[in-house]
Amino acid sequence: MSRRPVLAIALATGALLLTCLPSAAAERPGGDKEGGGGERLTIDTLSTRPDVVTGGDVLVRVAVPRGVDPDDVRVTRDGTDVTSAFTTAHSAADSAPATLTGLVSSLREDGSRLVAAVPGRPGARAALRVRDHPSTGPVISGPHERPFVCGTQSFKLVDGSTLGPPLDEDCSIATRVDHAYRSTDGSVKPLSDPASRPADLATTTTTTGARVPFLIRIETGTLNRGVYQISMLADPAAPEPTRTRPAEGWNGRLMYTFGGGCRGGWYTQGADTGGVLDTEMLGRGYAVASSSLNVFGNNCNDLLASETMMMVKEHFVERYGVPRFTIGWGCSGGSYQSYQISDNYPGLLDGIIVGCSFPDVTSATNTTLLDSRLLDHYFTATAPGGFSAEQQRAVAGFRERASIPNLSDGAKRLDPDAEFPAALPADRRYDARSNPDGARGTVFDHTVNVYGTDRRTGAALRPLDNVGVQYGLDALNEGVITTEQFIDLNSRVGGIDRDAEFTAARTAADGRATEAAYGTGRILWGGAGLATTPVIDHRSYTDDLPGGDIHMAVHGFSTRARLIAANGDADNQVMLAEDNRHGFSLRSPALRYALTEMDTWLTSLTALSPREEWTARDVVSRKPASLTDACWTKDAEPRKIEQRLGYDNAGECGALYPAFPTPRLVAGAPLADDVIACRREAVDPADYAVTFTSAELRRLRAAFPGGVCDWSKNGAGQRPHGGTWQSMGPAVGGGGAR
């Protein structure tokens, strides 16, 4: 089988191996082919890629060309005949090949060779090598994090009971099935007796037109040390649904839900998923899946989230069949996962609907949190009373001044002893004085398999930087703050060290960790899988919350700017905005509209060609004509306004839901907000709209001895994306927790 080249990046204290797994093009139509020319037998995997198989089995497809009797095909695994596991399907089109589909089990972790052949016909032969991994993982994310606290005893089922204690140190449970139903009062209730039909049982009509009782089947199990759940409409009185006998109520489509959060999202299995009991999704006939490690409040690591989603979807396909398409659904931390899985691991999600979105944790979010922490400290501790409330707001850029302390508190994810999951015992937690060998609670230490560690301290290397950043630059040029305020702010704002203690010096990023962040997709690029992914980005507007909020409209426009930079346009992304009355919920008419339109979009695309063959032109041309950027008014009965949404706040939508900059954008950073460490240039008085005295210029240059940010250039370490389907090798030196 052809393979993409191996990309190796050496980090400061150890080596991080980034291996590009076989591309979809290399896999399909499948494997190494032996003999003959023209039409040939092909063999490939359906449930996952051949190098990332888990759990000892994989769903395999053999395509049989015309002129070959499918009954003559034999399939072997490492020389053992497994043909009996396969069933035959004939295409309605005479020119299309028949296919054999079967679940091949007893795979080896060191690799198994699958061969499809017709005895006596040397040209009718195809081979494929697959590699199996444990169902407990890891597969692509690198070594398991330690410590790791199980959450099964707190994980509540639909009847209010819990999963109970885990069966092993990997937090495993026995897979179980529970049943529930939607009541005519709109609530979901447990179905204690599967043979019963409650008097208040509702019915629903799915997108395929099937009218079925609203009976819900919920499978719960563990994969990759996370608790997964899969729900669908299924009558418990009918035979158990399988891939060859689907549930009557399933519309053939899959929703995958991603939960939000980030703070404290490490060292724990978690006790919730992204939600699998949404009655709007289920009522339309979708199967719904999620895992506790797809909730960023449990696991703030998009790489581990990608791996977990990959494993859950593999299990779904092997158990229930290949969905026509899979839609990713998530807000906040769920948007990180949806965007980054789509770009870095294409094929897992076919389209995404995201809300309260950010491009990623590493760049836009962490940078904004760092700046807010430093500004809050400066305004309240270093120079109290030196800036009015309005001047502080102008320096930060936010609509509400209260967002400065709000986001400063959110910067606890950068502080190794500030926040931990409640389940992590105190004696396992890092404390610089009393427990320096404890688990460090930062987003960087949780992603140490990518970033590597500092051998001296055991802390993760950080792609975090504010060297050369001119805080309040736009406020200065607009006359909101004085030259004296600007110079004092930038002379004394400082940075934070690895323990999040304030320092007089600015924070400097580790160069190799920064390169890894770009190369591995921890900083969203947008030009890989996202280039051919239908996207609906919904904004429930919260910039105006009196107490401040992190989910600011600007972050959605930063993502759009990255798509444009990577692909030339963002025509595959539709943006919707409304007020905050519904949040990211299908109670919102805008989101119900979004789901309907996404289904139409993907139905059209899947009728055109398989996912791996979609082009950017295909995606845009198949977008429904009725699906456009839009906002809804704040009236009791909202009115839809169709217009292009933009950072320029143009039109009615811009007036209703204006975007405001972050501190880094006020300092001159590009809208894409994807520069970690800026390139620098000497202070030049001609670059300012104000005039400095000679003494002020000397002080300003002293504040920036290495120069100020030159935002016209790519950042230091800002390197090209290293390719999709990367796998992390062992990070020498270990993680932040030892």
JSON list of N, CA and C in Angstrom, two decimals, residues 29 67 85 100 170 247 250 272 351 380 428 434 446 479 519 557 581 592 596 607 660 671 685 709 715 722 735:
[
{"chain": "A", "resi": 29, "resn": "PRO", "atom": "N", "xyz": [-9.53, 2.65, -4.19]},
{"chain": "A", "resi": 29, "resn": "PRO", "atom": "CA", "xyz": [-10.48, 1.59, -3.93]},
{"chain": "A", "resi": 29, "resn": "PRO", "atom": "C", "xyz": [-9.98, 0.43, -3.11]},
{"chain": "A", "resi": 67, "resn": "GLY", "atom": "N", "xyz": [-18.11, -9.90, -14.84]},
{"chain": "A", "resi": 67, "resn": "GLY", "atom": "CA", "xyz": [-17.45, -11.07, -15.37]},
{"chain": "A", "resi": 67, "resn": "GLY", "atom": "C", "xyz": [-16.96, -12.01, -14.30]},
{"chain": "A", "resi": 85, "resn": "ALA", "atom": "N", "xyz": [-18.15, -14.71, 6.55]},
{"chain": "A", "resi": 85, "resn": "ALA", "atom": "CA", "xyz": [-18.55, -13.48, 7.23]},
{"chain": "A", "resi": 85, "resn": "ALA", "atom": "C", "xyz": [-19.15, -12.46, 6.27]},
{"chain": "A", "resi": 100, "resn": "LEU", "atom": "N", "xyz": [-19.13, -7.45, -1.82]},
{"chain": "A", "resi": 100, "resn": "LEU", "atom": "CA", "xyz": [-19.21, -8.33, -0.66]},
{"chain": "A", "resi": 100, "resn": "LEU", "atom": "C", "xyz": [-18.86, -7.49, 0.57]},
{"chain": "A", "resi": 170, "resn": "ASP", "atom": "N", "xyz": [-8.80, 1.04, 33.04]},
{"chain": "A", "resi": 170, "resn": "ASP", "atom": "CA", "xyz": [-9.13, 1.84, 31.88]},
{"chain": "A", "resi": 170, "resn": "ASP", "atom": "C", "xyz": [-10.56, 2.34, 31.91]},
{"chain": "A", "resi": 247, "resn": "ALA", "atom": "N", "xyz": [-32.92, -0.32, 12.36]},
{"chain": "A", "resi": 247, "resn": "ALA", "atom": "CA", "xyz": [-34.15, 0.04, 13.07]},
{"chain": "A", "resi": 247, "resn": "ALA", "atom": "C", "xyz": [-35.09, 0.77, 12.13]},
{"chain": "A", "resi": 250, "resn": "TRP", "atom": "N", "xyz": [-34.75, 4.65, 12.05]},
{"chain": "A", "resi": 250, "resn": "TRP", "atom": "CA", "xyz": [-33.50, 5.33, 11.70]},
{"chain": "A", "resi": 250, "resn": "TRP", "atom": "C", "xyz": [-33.56, 5.84, 10.26]},
{"chain": "A", "resi": 272, "resn": "ASP", "atom": "N", "xyz": [-20.52, 12.74, 31.61]},
{"chain": "A", "resi": 272, "resn": "ASP", "atom": "CA", "xyz": [-21.57, 13.15, 30.70]},
{"chain": "A", "resi": 272, "resn": "ASP", "atom": "C", "xyz": [-21.02, 13.11, 29.27]},
{"chain": "A", "resi": 351, "resn": "GLY", "atom": "N", "xyz": [-20.43, 17.12, 7.40]},
{"chain": "A", "resi": 351, "resn": "GLY", "atom": "CA", "xyz": [-20.83, 18.51, 7.52]},
{"chain": "A", "resi": 351, "resn": "GLY", "atom": "C", "xyz": [-20.91, 18.86, 8.99]},
{"chain": "A", "resi": 380, "resn": "THR", "atom": "N", "xyz": [-5.70, 46.64, 37.63]},
{"chain": "A", "resi": 380, "resn": "THR", "atom": "CA", "xyz": [-6.14, 46.55, 39.02]},
{"chain": "A", "resi": 380, "resn": "THR", "atom": "C", "xyz": [-5.00, 46.53, 40.04]},
{"chain": "A", "resi": 428, "resn": "ARG", "atom": "N", "xyz": [-2.90, 14.30, 44.09]},
{"chain": "A", "resi": 428, "resn": "ARG", "atom": "CA", "xyz": [-2.41, 14.07, 42.74]},
{"chain": "A", "resi": 428, "resn": "ARG", "atom": "C", "xyz": [-2.23, 15.38, 41.98]},
{"chain": "A", "resi": 434, "resn": "SER", "atom": "N", "xyz": [4.25, 22.34, 47.51]},
{"chain": "A", "resi": 434, "resn": "SER", "atom": "CA", "xyz": [3.95, 21.14, 48.28]},
{"chain": "A", "resi": 434, "resn": "SER", "atom": "C", "xyz": [3.90, 19.86, 47.44]},
{"chain": "A", "resi": 446, "resn": "HIS", "atom": "N", "xyz": [-2.05, 19.08, 29.17]},
{"chain": "A", "resi": 446, "resn": "HIS", "atom": "CA", "xyz": [-3.01, 18.07, 28.71]},
{"chain": "A", "resi": 446, "resn": "HIS", "atom": "C", "xyz": [-2.76, 17.69, 27.25]},
{"chain": "A", "resi": 479, "resn": "GLY", "atom": "N", "xyz": [-6.93, 58.29, 19.77]},
{"chain": "A", "resi": 479, "resn": "GLY", "atom": "CA", "xyz": [-6.98, 59.36, 20.76]},
{"chain": "A", "resi": 479, "resn": "GLY", "atom": "C", "xyz": [-7.72, 59.01, 22.03]},
{"chain": "A", "resi": 519, "resn": "GLY", "atom": "N", "xyz": [1.93, 22.77, 12.62]},
{"chain": "A", "resi": 519, "resn": "GLY", "atom": "CA", "xyz": [2.11, 21.61, 11.76]},
{"chain": "A", "resi": 519, "resn": "GLY", "atom": "C", "xyz": [1.11, 20.52, 11.98]},
{"chain": "A", "resi": 557, "resn": "PHE", "atom": "N", "xyz": [-15.64, 35.25, 12.78]},
{"chain": "A", "resi": 557, "resn": "PHE", "atom": "CA", "xyz": [-15.06, 35.93, 11.63]},
{"chain": "A", "resi": 557, "resn": "PHE", "atom": "C", "xyz": [-13.57, 35.61, 11.49]},
{"chain": "A", "resi": 581, "resn": "ARG", "atom": "N", "xyz": [-31.78, 34.25, 23.23]},
{"chain": "A", "resi": 581, "resn": "ARG", "atom": "CA", "xyz": [-32.93, 33.72, 23.96]},
{"chain": "A", "resi": 581, "resn": "ARG", "atom": "C", "xyz": [-32.97, 32.19, 23.96]},
{"chain": "A", "resi": 592, "resn": "ARG", "atom": "N", "xyz": [-33.16, 24.99, 13.81]},
{"chain": "A", "resi": 592, "resn": "ARG", "atom": "CA", "xyz": [-33.98, 23.97, 13.13]},
{"chain": "A", "resi": 592, "resn": "ARG", "atom": "C", "xyz": [-33.87, 24.15, 11.62]},
{"chain": "A", "resi": 596, "resn": "THR", "atom": "N", "xyz": [-32.24, 21.41, 8.87]},
{"chain": "A", "resi": 596, "resn": "THR", "atom": "CA", "xyz": [-32.97, 21.02, 7.66]},
{"chain": "A", "resi": 596, "resn": "THR", "atom": "C", "xyz": [-32.13, 21.30, 6.41]},
{"chain": "A", "resi": 607, "resn": "ALA", "atom": "N", "xyz": [-25.46, 12.12, -3.05]},
{"chain": "A", "resi": 607, "resn": "ALA", "atom": "CA", "xyz": [-26.03, 11.58, -4.29]},
{"chain": "A", "resi": 607, "resn": "ALA", "atom": "C", "xyz": [-25.07, 11.80, -5.46]},
{"chain": "A", "resi": 660, "resn": "PHE", "atom": "N", "xyz": [-16.79, 42.92, 17.98]},
{"chain": "A", "resi": 660, "resn": "PHE", "atom": "CA", "xyz": [-15.79, 43.78, 18.59]},
{"chain": "A", "resi": 660, "resn": "PHE", "atom": "C", "xyz": [-14.46, 43.05, 18.63]},
{"chain": "A", "resi": 671, "resn": "LEU", "atom": "N", "xyz": [-7.16, 39.74, 11.46]},
{"chain": "A", "resi": 671, "resn": "LEU", "atom": "CA", "xyz": [-8.45, 39.18, 11.86]},
{"chain": "A", "resi": 671, "resn": "LEU", "atom": "C", "xyz": [-8.38, 37.68, 12.04]},
{"chain": "A", "resi": 685, "resn": "PRO", "atom": "N", "xyz": [8.45, 56.00, 14.59]},
{"chain": "A", "resi": 685, "resn": "PRO", "atom": "CA", "xyz": [7.41, 56.99, 14.93]},
{"chain": "A", "resi": 685, "resn": "PRO", "atom": "C", "xyz": [6.46, 57.27, 13.79]},
{"chain": "A", "resi": 709, "resn": "CYS", "atom": "N", "xyz": [5.65, 44.23, 17.02]},
{"chain": "A", "resi": 709, "resn": "CYS", "atom": "CA", "xyz": [5.12, 43.25, 16.06]},
{"chain": "A", "resi": 709, "resn": "CYS", "atom": "C", "xyz": [4.94, 43.86, 14.68]},
{"chain": "A", "resi": 715, "resn": "GLY", "atom": "N", "xyz": [3.93, 34.71, 11.49]},
{"chain": "A", "resi": 715, "resn": "GLY", "atom": "CA", "xyz": [4.56, 34.66, 12.78]},
{"chain": "A", "resi": 715, "resn": "GLY", "atom": "C", "xyz": [5.78, 33.74, 12.79]},
{"chain": "A", "resi": 722, "resn": "GLY", "atom": "N", "xyz": [0.94, 20.15, 8.35]},
{"chain": "A", "resi": 722, "resn": "GLY", "atom": "CA", "xyz": [1.75, 18.98, 8.03]},
{"chain": "A", "resi": 722, "resn": "GLY", "atom": "C", "xyz": [1.02, 17.84, 7.38]},
{"chain": "A", "resi": 735, "resn": "GLY", "atom": "N", "xyz": [4.70, 13.31, 30.29]},
{"chain": "A", "resi": 735, "resn": "GLY", "atom": "CA", "xyz": [3.75, 14.39, 30.38]},
{"chain": "A", "resi": 735, "resn": "GLY", "atom": "C", "xyz": [3.99, 15.27, 31.58]}
]
